[in-house]
PDB file of C-alpha atoms in Angstrom:
ATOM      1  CA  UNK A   1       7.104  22.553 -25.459  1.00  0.00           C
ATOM      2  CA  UNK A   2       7.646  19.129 -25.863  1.00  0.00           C
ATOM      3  CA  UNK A   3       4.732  16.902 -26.759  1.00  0.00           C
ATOM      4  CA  UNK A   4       3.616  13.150 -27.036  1.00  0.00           C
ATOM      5  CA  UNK A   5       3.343  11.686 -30.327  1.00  0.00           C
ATOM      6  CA  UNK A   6       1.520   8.355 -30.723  1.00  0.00           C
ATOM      7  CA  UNK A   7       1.425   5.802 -33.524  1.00  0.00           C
ATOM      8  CA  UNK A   8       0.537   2.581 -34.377  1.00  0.00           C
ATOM      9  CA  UNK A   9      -2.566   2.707 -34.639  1.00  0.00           C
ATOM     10  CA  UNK A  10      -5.167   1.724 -37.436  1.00  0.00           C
ATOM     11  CA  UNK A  11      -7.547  -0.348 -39.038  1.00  0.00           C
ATOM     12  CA  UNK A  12      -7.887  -4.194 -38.094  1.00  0.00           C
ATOM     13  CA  UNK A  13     -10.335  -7.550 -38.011  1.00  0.00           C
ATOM     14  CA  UNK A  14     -11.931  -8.678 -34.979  1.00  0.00           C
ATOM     15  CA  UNK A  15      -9.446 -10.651 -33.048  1.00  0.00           C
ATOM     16  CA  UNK A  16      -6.698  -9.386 -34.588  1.00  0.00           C
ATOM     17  CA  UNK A  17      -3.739  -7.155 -32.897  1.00  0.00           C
ATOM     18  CA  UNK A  18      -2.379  -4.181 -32.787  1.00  0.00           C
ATOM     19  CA  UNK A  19       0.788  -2.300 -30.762  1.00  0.00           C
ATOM     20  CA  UNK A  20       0.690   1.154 -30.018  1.00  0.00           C
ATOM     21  CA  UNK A  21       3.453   3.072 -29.081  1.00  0.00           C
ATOM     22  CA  UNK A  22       4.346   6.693 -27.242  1.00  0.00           C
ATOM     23  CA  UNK A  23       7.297   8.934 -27.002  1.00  0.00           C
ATOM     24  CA  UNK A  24       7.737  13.004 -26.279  1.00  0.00           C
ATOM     25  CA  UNK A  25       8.835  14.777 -29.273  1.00  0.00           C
ATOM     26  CA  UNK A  26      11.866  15.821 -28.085  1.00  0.00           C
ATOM     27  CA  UNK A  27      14.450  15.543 -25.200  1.00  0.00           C
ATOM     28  CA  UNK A  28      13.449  15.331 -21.762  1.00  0.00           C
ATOM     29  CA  UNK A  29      14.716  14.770 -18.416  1.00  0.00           C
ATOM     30  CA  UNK A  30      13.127  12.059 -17.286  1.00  0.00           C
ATOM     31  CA  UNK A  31       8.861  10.321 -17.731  1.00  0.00           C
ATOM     32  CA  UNK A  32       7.256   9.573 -14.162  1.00  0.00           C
ATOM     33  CA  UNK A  33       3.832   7.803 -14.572  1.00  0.00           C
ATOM     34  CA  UNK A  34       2.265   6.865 -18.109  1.00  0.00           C
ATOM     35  CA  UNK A  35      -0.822   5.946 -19.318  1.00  0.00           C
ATOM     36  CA  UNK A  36      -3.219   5.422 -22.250  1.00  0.00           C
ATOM     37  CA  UNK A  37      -6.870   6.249 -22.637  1.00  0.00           C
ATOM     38  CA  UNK A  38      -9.762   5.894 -25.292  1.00  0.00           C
ATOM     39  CA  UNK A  39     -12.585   7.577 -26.092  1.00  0.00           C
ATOM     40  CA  UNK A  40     -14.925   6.761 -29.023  1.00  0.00           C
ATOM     41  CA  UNK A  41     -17.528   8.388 -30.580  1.00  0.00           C
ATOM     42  CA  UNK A  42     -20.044   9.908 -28.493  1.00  0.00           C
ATOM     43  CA  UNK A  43     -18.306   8.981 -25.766  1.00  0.00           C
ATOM     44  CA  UNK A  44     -16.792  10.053 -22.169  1.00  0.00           C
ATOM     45  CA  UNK A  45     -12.725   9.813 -22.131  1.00  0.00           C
ATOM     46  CA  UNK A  46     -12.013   6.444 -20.533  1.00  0.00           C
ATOM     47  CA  UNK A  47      -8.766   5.327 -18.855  1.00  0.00           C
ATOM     48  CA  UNK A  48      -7.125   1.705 -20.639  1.00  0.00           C
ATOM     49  CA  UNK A  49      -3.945   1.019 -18.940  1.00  0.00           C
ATOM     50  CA  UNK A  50      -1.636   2.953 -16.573  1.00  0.00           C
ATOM     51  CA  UNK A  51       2.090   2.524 -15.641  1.00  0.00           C
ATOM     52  CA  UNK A  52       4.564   4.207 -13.056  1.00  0.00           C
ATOM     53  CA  UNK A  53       8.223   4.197 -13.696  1.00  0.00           C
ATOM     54  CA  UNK A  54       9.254   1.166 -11.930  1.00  0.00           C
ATOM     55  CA  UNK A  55       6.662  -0.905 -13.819  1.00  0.00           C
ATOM     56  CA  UNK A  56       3.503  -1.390 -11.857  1.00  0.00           C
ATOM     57  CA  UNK A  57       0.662  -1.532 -14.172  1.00  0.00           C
ATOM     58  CA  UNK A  58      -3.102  -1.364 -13.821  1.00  0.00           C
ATOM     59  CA  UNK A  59      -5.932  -2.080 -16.141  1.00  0.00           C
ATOM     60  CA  UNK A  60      -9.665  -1.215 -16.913  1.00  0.00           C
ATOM     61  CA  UNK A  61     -11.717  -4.354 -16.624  1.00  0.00           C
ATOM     62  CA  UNK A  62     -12.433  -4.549 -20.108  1.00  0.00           C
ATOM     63  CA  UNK A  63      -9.229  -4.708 -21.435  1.00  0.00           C
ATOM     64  CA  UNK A  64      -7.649  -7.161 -18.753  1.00  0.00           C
ATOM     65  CA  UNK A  65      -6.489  -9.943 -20.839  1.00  0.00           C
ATOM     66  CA  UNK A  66      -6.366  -8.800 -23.915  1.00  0.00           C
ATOM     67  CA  UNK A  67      -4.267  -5.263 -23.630  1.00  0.00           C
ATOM     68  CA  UNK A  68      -0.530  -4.850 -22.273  1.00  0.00           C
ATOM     69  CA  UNK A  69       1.020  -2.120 -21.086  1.00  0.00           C
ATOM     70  CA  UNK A  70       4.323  -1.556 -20.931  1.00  0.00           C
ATOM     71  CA  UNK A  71       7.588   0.804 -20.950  1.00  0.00           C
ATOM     72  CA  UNK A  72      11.228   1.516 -22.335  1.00  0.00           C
ATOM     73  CA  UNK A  73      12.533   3.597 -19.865  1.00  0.00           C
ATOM     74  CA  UNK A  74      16.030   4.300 -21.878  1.00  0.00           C
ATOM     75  CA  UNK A  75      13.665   5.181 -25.043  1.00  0.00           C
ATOM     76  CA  UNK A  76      11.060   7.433 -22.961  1.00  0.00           C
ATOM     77  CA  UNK A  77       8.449   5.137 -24.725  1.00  0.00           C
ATOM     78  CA  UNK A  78       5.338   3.544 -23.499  1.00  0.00           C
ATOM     79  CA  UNK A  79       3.608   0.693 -25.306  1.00  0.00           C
ATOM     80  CA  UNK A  80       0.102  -0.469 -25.717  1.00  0.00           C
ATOM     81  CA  UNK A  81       0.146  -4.125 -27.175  1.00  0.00           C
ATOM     82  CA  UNK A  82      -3.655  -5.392 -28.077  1.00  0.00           C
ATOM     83  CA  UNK A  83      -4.769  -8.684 -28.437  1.00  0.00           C
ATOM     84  CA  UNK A  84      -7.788 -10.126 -29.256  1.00  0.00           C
ATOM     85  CA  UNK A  85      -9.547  -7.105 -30.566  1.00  0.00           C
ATOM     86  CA  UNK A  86     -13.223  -6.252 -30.244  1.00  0.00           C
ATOM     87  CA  UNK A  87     -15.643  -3.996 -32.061  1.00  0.00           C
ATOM     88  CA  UNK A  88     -16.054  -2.258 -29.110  1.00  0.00           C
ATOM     89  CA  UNK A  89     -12.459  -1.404 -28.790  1.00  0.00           C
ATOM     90  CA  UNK A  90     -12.898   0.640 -31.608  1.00  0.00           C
ATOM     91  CA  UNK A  91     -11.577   4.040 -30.232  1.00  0.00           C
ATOM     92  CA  UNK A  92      -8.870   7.421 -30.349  1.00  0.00           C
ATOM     93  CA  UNK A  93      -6.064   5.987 -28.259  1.00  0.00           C
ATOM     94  CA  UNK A  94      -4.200   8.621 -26.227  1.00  0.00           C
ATOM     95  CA  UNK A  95      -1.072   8.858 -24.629  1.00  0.00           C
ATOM     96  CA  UNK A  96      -0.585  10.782 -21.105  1.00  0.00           C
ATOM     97  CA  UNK A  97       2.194  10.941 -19.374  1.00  0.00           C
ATOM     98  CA  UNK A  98       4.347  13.037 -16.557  1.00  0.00           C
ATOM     99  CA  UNK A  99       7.019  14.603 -18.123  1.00  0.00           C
ATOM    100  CA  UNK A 100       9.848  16.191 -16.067  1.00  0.00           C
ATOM    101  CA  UNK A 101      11.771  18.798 -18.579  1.00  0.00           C
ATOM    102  CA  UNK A 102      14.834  19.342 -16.349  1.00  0.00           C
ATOM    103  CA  UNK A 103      16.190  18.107 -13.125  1.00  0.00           C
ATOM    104  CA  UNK A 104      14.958  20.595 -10.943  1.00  0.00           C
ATOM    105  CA  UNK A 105      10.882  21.255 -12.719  1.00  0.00           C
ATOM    106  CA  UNK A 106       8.023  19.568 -11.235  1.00  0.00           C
ATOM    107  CA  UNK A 107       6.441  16.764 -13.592  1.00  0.00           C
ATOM    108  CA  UNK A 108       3.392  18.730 -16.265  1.00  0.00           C
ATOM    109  CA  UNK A 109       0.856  16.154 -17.234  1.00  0.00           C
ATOM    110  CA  UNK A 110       1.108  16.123 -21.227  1.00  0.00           C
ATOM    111  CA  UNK A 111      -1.438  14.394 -23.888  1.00  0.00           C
ATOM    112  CA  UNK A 112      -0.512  12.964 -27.279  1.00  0.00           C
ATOM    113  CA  UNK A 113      -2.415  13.777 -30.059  1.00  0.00           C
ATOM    114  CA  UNK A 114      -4.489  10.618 -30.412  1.00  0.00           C
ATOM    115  CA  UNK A 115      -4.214   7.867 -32.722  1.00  0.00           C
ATOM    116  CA  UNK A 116      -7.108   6.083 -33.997  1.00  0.00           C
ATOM    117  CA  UNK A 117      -8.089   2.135 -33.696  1.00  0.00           C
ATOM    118  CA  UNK A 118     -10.671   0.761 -36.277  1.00  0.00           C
ATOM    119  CA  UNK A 119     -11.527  -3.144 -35.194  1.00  0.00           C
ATOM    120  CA  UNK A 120     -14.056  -3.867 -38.535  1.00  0.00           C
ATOM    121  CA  UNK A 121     -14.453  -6.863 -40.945  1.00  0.00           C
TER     122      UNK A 121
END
């Protein structure tokens, strides 16, 4: 089955950036909605940023700002661009995302592995 592999991610200063980036392992038909979400240590699973397929993007209050989303739809990739980073931001960054394997399936809600964000002096 064809999974999402993230990367981009790593170690970083406060206020410094990082991009993150998504894309299924193999081929696909096609990626409906996409979205990446956090969780760090001793923490609940929180959602960062979500976009659909034409574009329309939506935010957690914490990151509004600071942290793009966005998408390639020709590349099946999804993008997490972040500015301005915090402690706090600290985090495993995962990928979801709809994937439709052929024409005629439904879409099957698929996570990446998780890639993790360090924001330390």
């Amino acid at each position: 089955q064809v999974q999402l592999v993230e990367s981009g991610g790593g170690l970083v200063q406060p206020g410094g950036s990082l991009r993150l980036s998504c894309a299924p392992s193999g081929s696909i038909f096609s990626i409906n909605d996409m979205a990446w979400y956090r969780q760090a240590p001793g923490k609940e699973r929180e959602l960062v940023a979500t976009i659909t397929r034409g574009s329309r993007t939506n935010y957690a209050d914490s990151v509004k700002g600071r942290f793009t989303i966005s998408r390639d739809n020709a590349k099946n990739t999804v993008y997490l661009q972040m500015n301005s980073l915090k402690p706090e931001d600290t985090s495993v960054y995962y990928c979801n995302a709809d994937l439709v394997y052929s024409r005629y399936m439904r879409p099957v809600k698929v996570w990446g592995q998780g890639t993790l964000v360090t924001v330390s002096s």
